[in-house]
């Protein structure tokens, strides 16, 4: 058993730490405070990060990416999230789907889509699954309601597919250049047998962005509506087989650690960064802040809070690094999902404790503490809701 | 005798307020611009309407023209209002509670001077100015130690002839931007006194409060050679009727009732939505995972209400400790800690029922989470409240507070 990092992993970690400290941290609270959700994204920091490899690091070396392993990806996500969780997610959202391109696209599709992705610092990826009436139903399709789940319709016309419908809450929906869109290609079949995944570039005729969601947390991170009105997508953009989308992204067969499973590691590693941030600032505050003329750290209740924050954070770190290690060895287990669920409990408790340690100063609350609890609350519907827990329970062996 | 029947007056006022909230408050309070956590305009018109229902003068005696409501009734009203809008609930709770206290503490002459104005004007609100910038109220390091807690009153009232000259600064004064009459904690030569200062007194100015971590409205109040007549002292000079009251944890748990109302608003929204939203082949309330969550929220609401009503009843019946009906404990503090922690858990669970909609700023759920968090992390916090309770449990008695410090 060996917990040490190799030189390459350590280099990426240090590079991410430096970028996070120098470029992300200074803009984090500023971007969070912008009222208009369309204005919170900052292309400058994104381009700088892209030039350092933080946009493309999950793309295999043979395709011109950095080919980092999952341990490195977890380390980088954590470091970036320590400075701003939403900015870290904006980068890793691109890795999530570059895993998918590498795992599921044909050589011809990689040529058409992976190359421009690698060449353009503003090329952002996204994936459209959720719809207003289909959220949990996509994650956990009910066995007794075969029609449940996404409704966006795709119909074949010659060499093209005609897409009609709407996607909701889609990450990078308003800024992405390329999307993986799940559409119903057999409306009479259950979700798993009737859905096809399409590569949809931004300039697809008949596709446009709708509203940008105004979220209470993760304000930098863009989520948008996507509207398809007779949108025309070439048949050559079908990913995998027709009526086979869920199978591809669900990871049955082939590389079981890509796609969805990366998403589990991603949320857990990102949560860890928030926890690291909260622990560090809380400890610094407790050692310098005073009450009654004495430093806060002298108080037992403050020490107990700091103890719990660090205990939970280190437990999460052990879990995150273990699943990254398992992914690198292509070990299939429910652990990534469990770690994602666990990260919800940890990040929310740690940030609430952080807010307690900061305390209210009269009628104001520390803006950083307020941001961290709002960012952490995002986990409630992404990573730790009962549907995500039930889904992981379904992956338990035996 | 254990009796939880509400009086017909209490039931009637609850129905009236609930109806007002449903018809008048909710349609306005849930407008998108109200859902932004840090920039929400106060609903002034609704405050006037609430005043016309008698909610502003709720605790004033019937003889004086009020409703003569006790603490329990005030808690019932505050909970109902907070279901609609915690800001309206906070403003009215402060004014109503202070109105009742002022009436009891005022001299007949003071009542004659101030109460007719208070009764006659829907916009006449009251404020209690105690806290000062830099003052420390937390027990913290002084837990169970003999060291006295510095009262931290730097606002001074100097007697010159038939007048008091007040000089100093208060902050985080609830209702300050609306108040027409302030009760101000001041240091006088013989201790801490409470001075009644009308808003239009020369030398008094109100500034917007920095930060937005409160319910209702708050402000800084500055006194620069502010002159009030000698007879404006409330109660006995040098023995403020408010000194130390807050620390005792035995007052009317109005802010806890407000906190409960926030939890109930989230619960009602989640229950309604869970019956409508179909996922997994049926309305989500029919799934065990959501059903158990809603049940857990309902349990928290009922337990919190029981604790709040008991504390309210205790503050209405000070003899109930002596006759051994109630334990000799700061029941308000107990209600405060339980409610603040349980409501944050409850509103987070309620928001989770909404999926991604639970974090959207144009939806109310994220606001309920924020509002409950403001309650949990306001004042000195629940950790400090636990320390105060622990001192009471151990029977610890702190030596008398040091005399008020004078300003430089």
Short mmCIF file of N, CA and C in Angstrom, two decimals, chain A residues 32 34-35 131-138 140-142 144-145 148 169 211 213-217 219 223 290-295 298-299 301 305 348-349 352 355-356 359-365 370 373-374 377-378 380-381 384-387 390, chain B residues 36 38 131 136-142 145 171-173 209-214 218 277-282 289-290 293 341 344 347-349 351-352 354-362 365-366 369-370 373 376-379 382-384 386-387:
data_model
loop_
_atom_site.label_atom_id
_atom_site.label_comp_id
_atom_site.label_asym_id
_atom_site.label_seq_id
_atom_site.Cartn_x
_atom_site.Cartn_y
_atom_site.Cartn_z
N UNK A 32 -18.99 35.82 -7.97
CA UNK A 32 -20.15 35.32 -7.22
C UNK A 32 -21.17 36.42 -6.97
N UNK A 34 -21.94 38.98 -8.88
CA UNK A 34 -22.58 39.57 -10.06
C UNK A 34 -24.03 39.08 -10.15
N UNK A 35 -24.95 40.02 -10.30
CA UNK A 35 -26.38 39.67 -10.20
C UNK A 35 -26.88 38.93 -11.44
N UNK A 131 -34.61 17.48 -18.56
CA UNK A 131 -35.68 18.32 -19.11
C UNK A 131 -36.59 18.71 -17.95
N UNK A 132 -37.47 19.70 -18.20
CA UNK A 132 -38.31 20.18 -17.09
C UNK A 132 -39.11 19.06 -16.45
N UNK A 133 -39.59 18.14 -17.27
CA UNK A 133 -40.42 17.08 -16.69
C UNK A 133 -39.66 15.76 -16.55
N UNK A 134 -38.36 15.81 -16.73
CA UNK A 134 -37.59 14.57 -16.64
C UNK A 134 -36.23 14.83 -16.01
N UNK A 135 -36.15 14.66 -14.72
CA UNK A 135 -34.89 14.79 -14.00
C UNK A 135 -34.56 13.45 -13.38
N UNK A 136 -35.23 13.16 -12.27
CA UNK A 136 -35.01 11.88 -11.58
C UNK A 136 -35.35 10.70 -12.48
N UNK A 137 -36.32 10.89 -13.36
CA UNK A 137 -36.71 9.77 -14.24
C UNK A 137 -35.59 9.34 -15.17
N UNK A 138 -34.67 10.24 -15.49
CA UNK A 138 -33.53 9.85 -16.32
C UNK A 138 -32.49 9.11 -15.50
N UNK A 140 -33.09 7.42 -12.65
CA UNK A 140 -33.62 6.18 -12.09
C UNK A 140 -34.96 5.90 -12.76
N UNK A 141 -34.92 5.38 -14.01
CA UNK A 141 -36.18 5.18 -14.73
C UNK A 141 -37.07 4.18 -13.99
N UNK A 142 -38.35 4.55 -13.82
CA UNK A 142 -39.25 3.65 -13.08
C UNK A 142 -39.58 2.41 -13.92
N UNK A 144 -42.08 0.53 -13.82
CA UNK A 144 -43.50 0.38 -14.16
C UNK A 144 -44.04 1.54 -15.01
N UNK A 145 -43.15 2.41 -15.50
CA UNK A 145 -43.63 3.50 -16.36
C UNK A 145 -42.64 3.68 -17.51
N UNK A 148 -41.62 7.08 -19.05
CA UNK A 148 -41.01 8.13 -18.23
C UNK A 148 -39.63 8.49 -18.78
N UNK A 169 -31.60 23.17 -17.51
CA UNK A 169 -30.52 23.15 -16.51
C UNK A 169 -29.18 22.69 -17.09
N UNK A 211 -33.11 30.48 -21.62
CA UNK A 211 -32.68 31.28 -20.47
C UNK A 211 -31.45 30.69 -19.80
N UNK A 213 -29.93 29.97 -16.17
CA UNK A 213 -30.49 29.82 -14.83
C UNK A 213 -29.74 30.67 -13.81
N UNK A 214 -30.53 31.27 -12.94
CA UNK A 214 -30.00 32.14 -11.90
C UNK A 214 -29.95 31.35 -10.60
N UNK A 215 -28.81 30.74 -10.32
CA UNK A 215 -28.70 29.83 -9.19
C UNK A 215 -28.20 30.57 -7.94
N UNK A 216 -28.54 30.01 -6.78
CA UNK A 216 -28.08 30.63 -5.54
C UNK A 216 -26.60 30.30 -5.28
N UNK A 217 -26.13 29.19 -5.77
CA UNK A 217 -24.72 28.84 -5.62
C UNK A 217 -24.12 28.52 -6.98
N UNK A 219 -22.39 30.24 -8.98
CA UNK A 219 -22.89 31.28 -9.88
C UNK A 219 -22.02 31.46 -11.13
N UNK A 223 -25.58 27.36 -16.39
CA UNK A 223 -26.59 26.35 -16.70
C UNK A 223 -27.66 27.02 -17.55
N UNK A 290 -10.37 37.17 17.70
CA UNK A 290 -10.45 37.26 19.16
C UNK A 290 -11.87 37.45 19.65
N UNK A 291 -12.12 36.96 20.83
CA UNK A 291 -13.37 37.26 21.53
C UNK A 291 -13.01 37.44 23.00
N UNK A 292 -13.52 38.49 23.61
CA UNK A 292 -13.20 38.75 25.01
C UNK A 292 -11.70 38.94 25.21
N UNK A 293 -11.01 39.44 24.15
CA UNK A 293 -9.58 39.72 24.28
C UNK A 293 -8.70 38.48 24.13
N UNK A 294 -9.29 37.33 23.88
CA UNK A 294 -8.49 36.10 23.76
C UNK A 294 -8.76 35.44 22.41
N UNK A 295 -7.77 34.71 21.91
CA UNK A 295 -7.96 34.12 20.57
C UNK A 295 -9.04 33.04 20.64
N UNK A 298 -8.74 29.28 21.76
CA UNK A 298 -8.70 28.86 23.16
C UNK A 298 -10.00 28.20 23.60
N UNK A 299 -11.07 28.44 22.86
CA UNK A 299 -12.37 27.92 23.31
C UNK A 299 -12.57 26.47 22.85
N UNK A 301 -15.29 24.84 22.31
CA UNK A 301 -16.29 24.64 21.26
C UNK A 301 -15.72 24.96 19.87
N UNK A 305 -15.29 22.20 16.79
CA UNK A 305 -15.77 22.43 15.41
C UNK A 305 -14.64 22.20 14.42
N UNK A 348 -21.52 19.84 3.11
CA UNK A 348 -22.53 20.70 3.72
C UNK A 348 -22.29 20.88 5.22
N UNK A 349 -21.88 19.81 5.90
CA UNK A 349 -21.62 19.97 7.33
C UNK A 349 -20.38 20.84 7.56
N UNK A 352 -21.21 24.51 6.89
CA UNK A 352 -22.06 25.08 7.94
C UNK A 352 -21.24 25.34 9.21
N UNK A 355 -19.23 28.41 8.74
CA UNK A 355 -20.04 29.60 8.97
C UNK A 355 -20.20 29.88 10.46
N UNK A 356 -20.34 28.81 11.24
CA UNK A 356 -20.44 28.99 12.70
C UNK A 356 -19.16 29.57 13.28
N UNK A 359 -18.98 33.11 12.35
CA UNK A 359 -19.99 33.81 13.14
C UNK A 359 -20.48 35.05 12.44
N UNK A 360 -21.64 35.51 12.84
CA UNK A 360 -22.16 36.76 12.28
C UNK A 360 -21.49 37.91 13.01
N UNK A 361 -21.07 38.91 12.26
CA UNK A 361 -20.55 40.11 12.89
C UNK A 361 -21.66 41.14 12.87
N UNK A 362 -22.39 41.23 13.94
CA UNK A 362 -23.52 42.16 13.96
C UNK A 362 -24.58 41.73 12.98
N UNK A 363 -24.79 42.53 11.95
CA UNK A 363 -25.84 42.23 10.98
C UNK A 363 -25.28 41.81 9.65
N UNK A 364 -24.01 41.41 9.64
CA UNK A 364 -23.40 41.01 8.38
C UNK A 364 -22.89 39.58 8.52
N UNK A 365 -22.73 38.92 7.39
CA UNK A 365 -22.11 37.60 7.40
C UNK A 365 -20.92 37.67 6.48
N UNK A 370 -20.61 32.70 3.33
CA UNK A 370 -21.92 32.66 2.68
C UNK A 370 -21.81 31.98 1.31
N UNK A 373 -21.41 28.03 1.71
CA UNK A 373 -22.62 27.25 2.02
C UNK A 373 -23.57 27.22 0.81
N UNK A 374 -23.60 28.30 0.04
CA UNK A 374 -24.48 28.30 -1.14
C UNK A 374 -23.95 27.34 -2.21
N UNK A 377 -24.66 23.78 -1.25
CA UNK A 377 -26.06 23.35 -1.31
C UNK A 377 -26.40 22.77 -2.69
N UNK A 378 -25.58 23.11 -3.69
CA UNK A 378 -25.79 22.53 -5.03
C UNK A 378 -25.73 20.99 -4.98
N UNK A 380 -26.99 19.04 -2.98
CA UNK A 380 -28.25 18.41 -2.57
C UNK A 380 -29.00 17.81 -3.74
N UNK A 381 -28.98 18.50 -4.88
CA UNK A 381 -29.74 17.90 -5.99
C UNK A 381 -28.85 17.20 -7.01
N UNK A 384 -26.38 14.25 -3.74
CA UNK A 384 -26.79 13.63 -2.48
C UNK A 384 -28.28 13.52 -2.28
N UNK A 385 -29.05 13.76 -3.34
CA UNK A 385 -30.50 13.61 -3.18
C UNK A 385 -30.83 12.13 -3.09
N UNK A 386 -32.03 11.83 -2.65
CA UNK A 386 -32.36 10.43 -2.41
C UNK A 386 -32.27 9.61 -3.70
N UNK A 387 -32.57 10.23 -4.85
CA UNK A 387 -32.49 9.47 -6.10
C UNK A 387 -31.04 9.05 -6.38
N UNK A 390 -30.36 6.20 -4.05
CA UNK A 390 -31.04 4.97 -4.47
C UNK A 390 -30.33 4.36 -5.68
N UNK B 36 -34.34 37.61 -4.11
CA UNK B 36 -32.91 37.87 -4.03
C UNK B 36 -32.57 38.08 -2.56
N UNK B 38 -30.14 39.50 -0.93
CA UNK B 38 -29.49 40.66 -0.35
C UNK B 38 -30.03 42.00 -0.82
N UNK B 131 -27.36 47.57 20.86
CA UNK B 131 -26.04 47.10 20.43
C UNK B 131 -25.19 48.25 19.87
N UNK B 136 -19.28 43.41 22.57
CA UNK B 136 -19.30 41.96 22.57
C UNK B 136 -20.37 41.47 23.51
N UNK B 137 -21.25 40.64 23.00
CA UNK B 137 -22.30 40.12 23.86
C UNK B 137 -22.16 38.63 24.10
N UNK B 138 -21.27 37.99 23.34
CA UNK B 138 -21.13 36.54 23.47
C UNK B 138 -20.54 36.18 24.83
N UNK B 139 -20.97 35.03 25.32
CA UNK B 139 -20.43 34.51 26.57
C UNK B 139 -19.01 34.00 26.31
N UNK B 140 -18.93 33.08 25.33
CA UNK B 140 -17.63 32.60 24.85
C UNK B 140 -16.62 32.30 25.93
N UNK B 141 -15.50 33.03 25.90
CA UNK B 141 -14.39 32.75 26.84
C UNK B 141 -14.79 32.95 28.30
N UNK B 142 -15.87 33.69 28.52
CA UNK B 142 -16.27 33.94 29.90
C UNK B 142 -17.20 32.86 30.46
N UNK B 145 -17.00 31.51 34.12
CA UNK B 145 -15.86 32.18 34.78
C UNK B 145 -16.42 33.37 35.55
N UNK B 171 -25.70 50.24 16.50
CA UNK B 171 -25.88 49.62 15.18
C UNK B 171 -26.69 48.33 15.30
N UNK B 172 -27.04 47.80 14.14
CA UNK B 172 -27.90 46.62 14.09
C UNK B 172 -29.19 46.87 14.87
N UNK B 173 -29.73 48.04 14.73
CA UNK B 173 -30.97 48.36 15.44
C UNK B 173 -32.15 47.96 14.56
N UNK B 209 -27.92 50.02 7.33
CA UNK B 209 -27.02 49.06 7.96
C UNK B 209 -26.14 48.39 6.92
N UNK B 210 -24.87 48.24 7.25
CA UNK B 210 -23.99 47.47 6.37
C UNK B 210 -24.30 45.99 6.56
N UNK B 211 -24.28 45.25 5.44
CA UNK B 211 -24.59 43.83 5.53
C UNK B 211 -26.08 43.62 5.43
N UNK B 212 -26.47 42.39 5.18
CA UNK B 212 -27.90 42.12 5.02
C UNK B 212 -28.25 40.81 5.71
N UNK B 213 -27.66 40.60 6.88
CA UNK B 213 -27.84 39.31 7.55
C UNK B 213 -28.84 39.47 8.70
N UNK B 214 -30.06 39.75 8.34
CA UNK B 214 -31.11 39.92 9.36
C UNK B 214 -32.45 39.83 8.65
N UNK B 218 -33.00 47.07 9.39
CA UNK B 218 -32.03 47.36 10.43
C UNK B 218 -31.29 48.64 10.06
N UNK B 277 -45.78 16.84 -8.53
CA UNK B 277 -44.64 16.44 -9.35
C UNK B 277 -44.64 14.92 -9.54
N UNK B 278 -44.68 14.51 -10.79
CA UNK B 278 -44.64 13.09 -11.08
C UNK B 278 -43.25 12.72 -11.59
N UNK B 279 -42.59 11.85 -10.88
CA UNK B 279 -41.36 11.20 -11.35
C UNK B 279 -41.43 9.78 -10.81
N UNK B 280 -40.74 8.89 -11.46
CA UNK B 280 -40.77 7.50 -11.00
C UNK B 280 -42.16 6.90 -11.10
N UNK B 281 -42.96 7.42 -12.04
CA UNK B 281 -44.25 6.81 -12.33
C UNK B 281 -45.39 7.22 -11.43
N UNK B 282 -45.15 8.09 -10.45
CA UNK B 282 -46.22 8.51 -9.54
C UNK B 282 -45.84 9.84 -8.90
N UNK B 289 -38.88 7.59 -0.08
CA UNK B 289 -37.78 8.53 0.20
C UNK B 289 -38.32 9.93 0.45
N UNK B 290 -39.29 10.36 -0.36
CA UNK B 290 -39.86 11.70 -0.19
C UNK B 290 -40.84 11.72 0.98
N UNK B 293 -39.04 12.03 4.17
CA UNK B 293 -38.47 13.37 4.31
C UNK B 293 -39.53 14.36 4.80
N UNK B 341 -31.70 25.10 14.65
CA UNK B 341 -31.03 23.95 14.02
C UNK B 341 -32.01 23.10 13.22
N UNK B 344 -33.23 24.75 9.81
CA UNK B 344 -32.31 24.71 8.67
C UNK B 344 -32.34 23.32 8.02
N UNK B 347 -35.74 23.03 6.06
CA UNK B 347 -35.86 23.76 4.78
C UNK B 347 -34.93 23.15 3.72
N UNK B 348 -33.79 22.62 4.15
CA UNK B 348 -32.91 21.97 3.17
C UNK B 348 -33.57 20.71 2.63
N UNK B 349 -34.21 19.96 3.50
CA UNK B 349 -34.94 18.76 3.03
C UNK B 349 -36.09 19.15 2.10
N UNK B 351 -36.26 21.81 0.22
CA UNK B 351 -35.69 22.26 -1.06
C UNK B 351 -35.26 21.07 -1.91
N UNK B 352 -34.76 20.03 -1.27
CA UNK B 352 -34.30 18.86 -2.03
C UNK B 352 -35.45 18.23 -2.81
N UNK B 354 -37.49 19.61 -4.52
CA UNK B 354 -37.67 20.37 -5.76
C UNK B 354 -36.55 20.13 -6.77
N UNK B 355 -35.59 19.28 -6.45
CA UNK B 355 -34.49 19.05 -7.38
C UNK B 355 -33.77 20.35 -7.68
N UNK B 356 -33.42 20.55 -8.95
CA UNK B 356 -32.66 21.75 -9.33
C UNK B 356 -33.43 23.03 -9.03
N UNK B 357 -34.77 22.95 -9.04
CA UNK B 357 -35.57 24.15 -8.75
C UNK B 357 -35.29 24.66 -7.33
N UNK B 358 -34.78 23.79 -6.48
CA UNK B 358 -34.49 24.17 -5.10
C UNK B 358 -33.37 25.17 -4.96
N UNK B 359 -32.55 25.35 -6.00
CA UNK B 359 -31.44 26.31 -5.88
C UNK B 359 -31.63 27.53 -6.79
N UNK B 360 -32.77 27.60 -7.49
CA UNK B 360 -32.96 28.71 -8.42
C UNK B 360 -33.43 29.97 -7.71
N UNK B 361 -32.82 31.08 -8.06
CA UNK B 361 -33.15 32.32 -7.37
C UNK B 361 -34.54 32.84 -7.69
N UNK B 362 -35.12 32.40 -8.81
CA UNK B 362 -36.48 32.86 -9.08
C UNK B 362 -37.51 31.94 -8.43
N UNK B 365 -37.51 28.37 -2.76
CA UNK B 365 -36.89 27.41 -1.84
C UNK B 365 -35.51 27.84 -1.37
N UNK B 366 -34.69 28.35 -2.30
CA UNK B 366 -33.35 28.81 -1.90
C UNK B 366 -33.45 29.97 -0.92
N UNK B 369 -34.05 28.55 2.51
CA UNK B 369 -32.79 28.03 3.07
C UNK B 369 -31.95 29.19 3.61
N UNK B 370 -31.85 30.24 2.80
CA UNK B 370 -31.09 31.41 3.25
C UNK B 370 -31.71 32.01 4.52
N UNK B 373 -30.99 30.06 7.52
CA UNK B 373 -29.57 30.19 7.87
C UNK B 373 -29.32 31.53 8.59
N UNK B 376 -30.25 30.90 12.10
CA UNK B 376 -29.30 30.03 12.81
C UNK B 376 -28.02 30.79 13.18
N UNK B 377 -27.58 31.63 12.28
CA UNK B 377 -26.29 32.32 12.50
C UNK B 377 -26.49 33.78 12.84
N UNK B 378 -27.53 34.10 13.57
CA UNK B 378 -27.68 35.50 13.98
C UNK B 378 -27.38 35.62 15.47
N UNK B 379 -27.19 36.84 15.90
CA UNK B 379 -26.83 37.07 17.30
C UNK B 379 -25.51 36.39 17.61
N UNK B 382 -25.95 29.60 18.11
CA UNK B 382 -26.49 28.56 18.98
C UNK B 382 -25.45 27.96 19.91
N UNK B 383 -24.18 27.99 19.52
CA UNK B 383 -23.16 27.48 20.43
C UNK B 383 -23.13 28.30 21.71
N UNK B 384 -23.22 29.62 21.53
CA UNK B 384 -23.21 30.49 22.71
C UNK B 384 -24.50 30.32 23.53
N UNK B 386 -26.07 27.60 23.88
CA UNK B 386 -25.89 26.37 24.67
C UNK B 386 -25.07 26.66 25.93
N UNK B 387 -24.06 27.53 25.80
CA UNK B 387 -23.24 27.86 26.97
C UNK B 387 -24.07 28.59 28.02
#
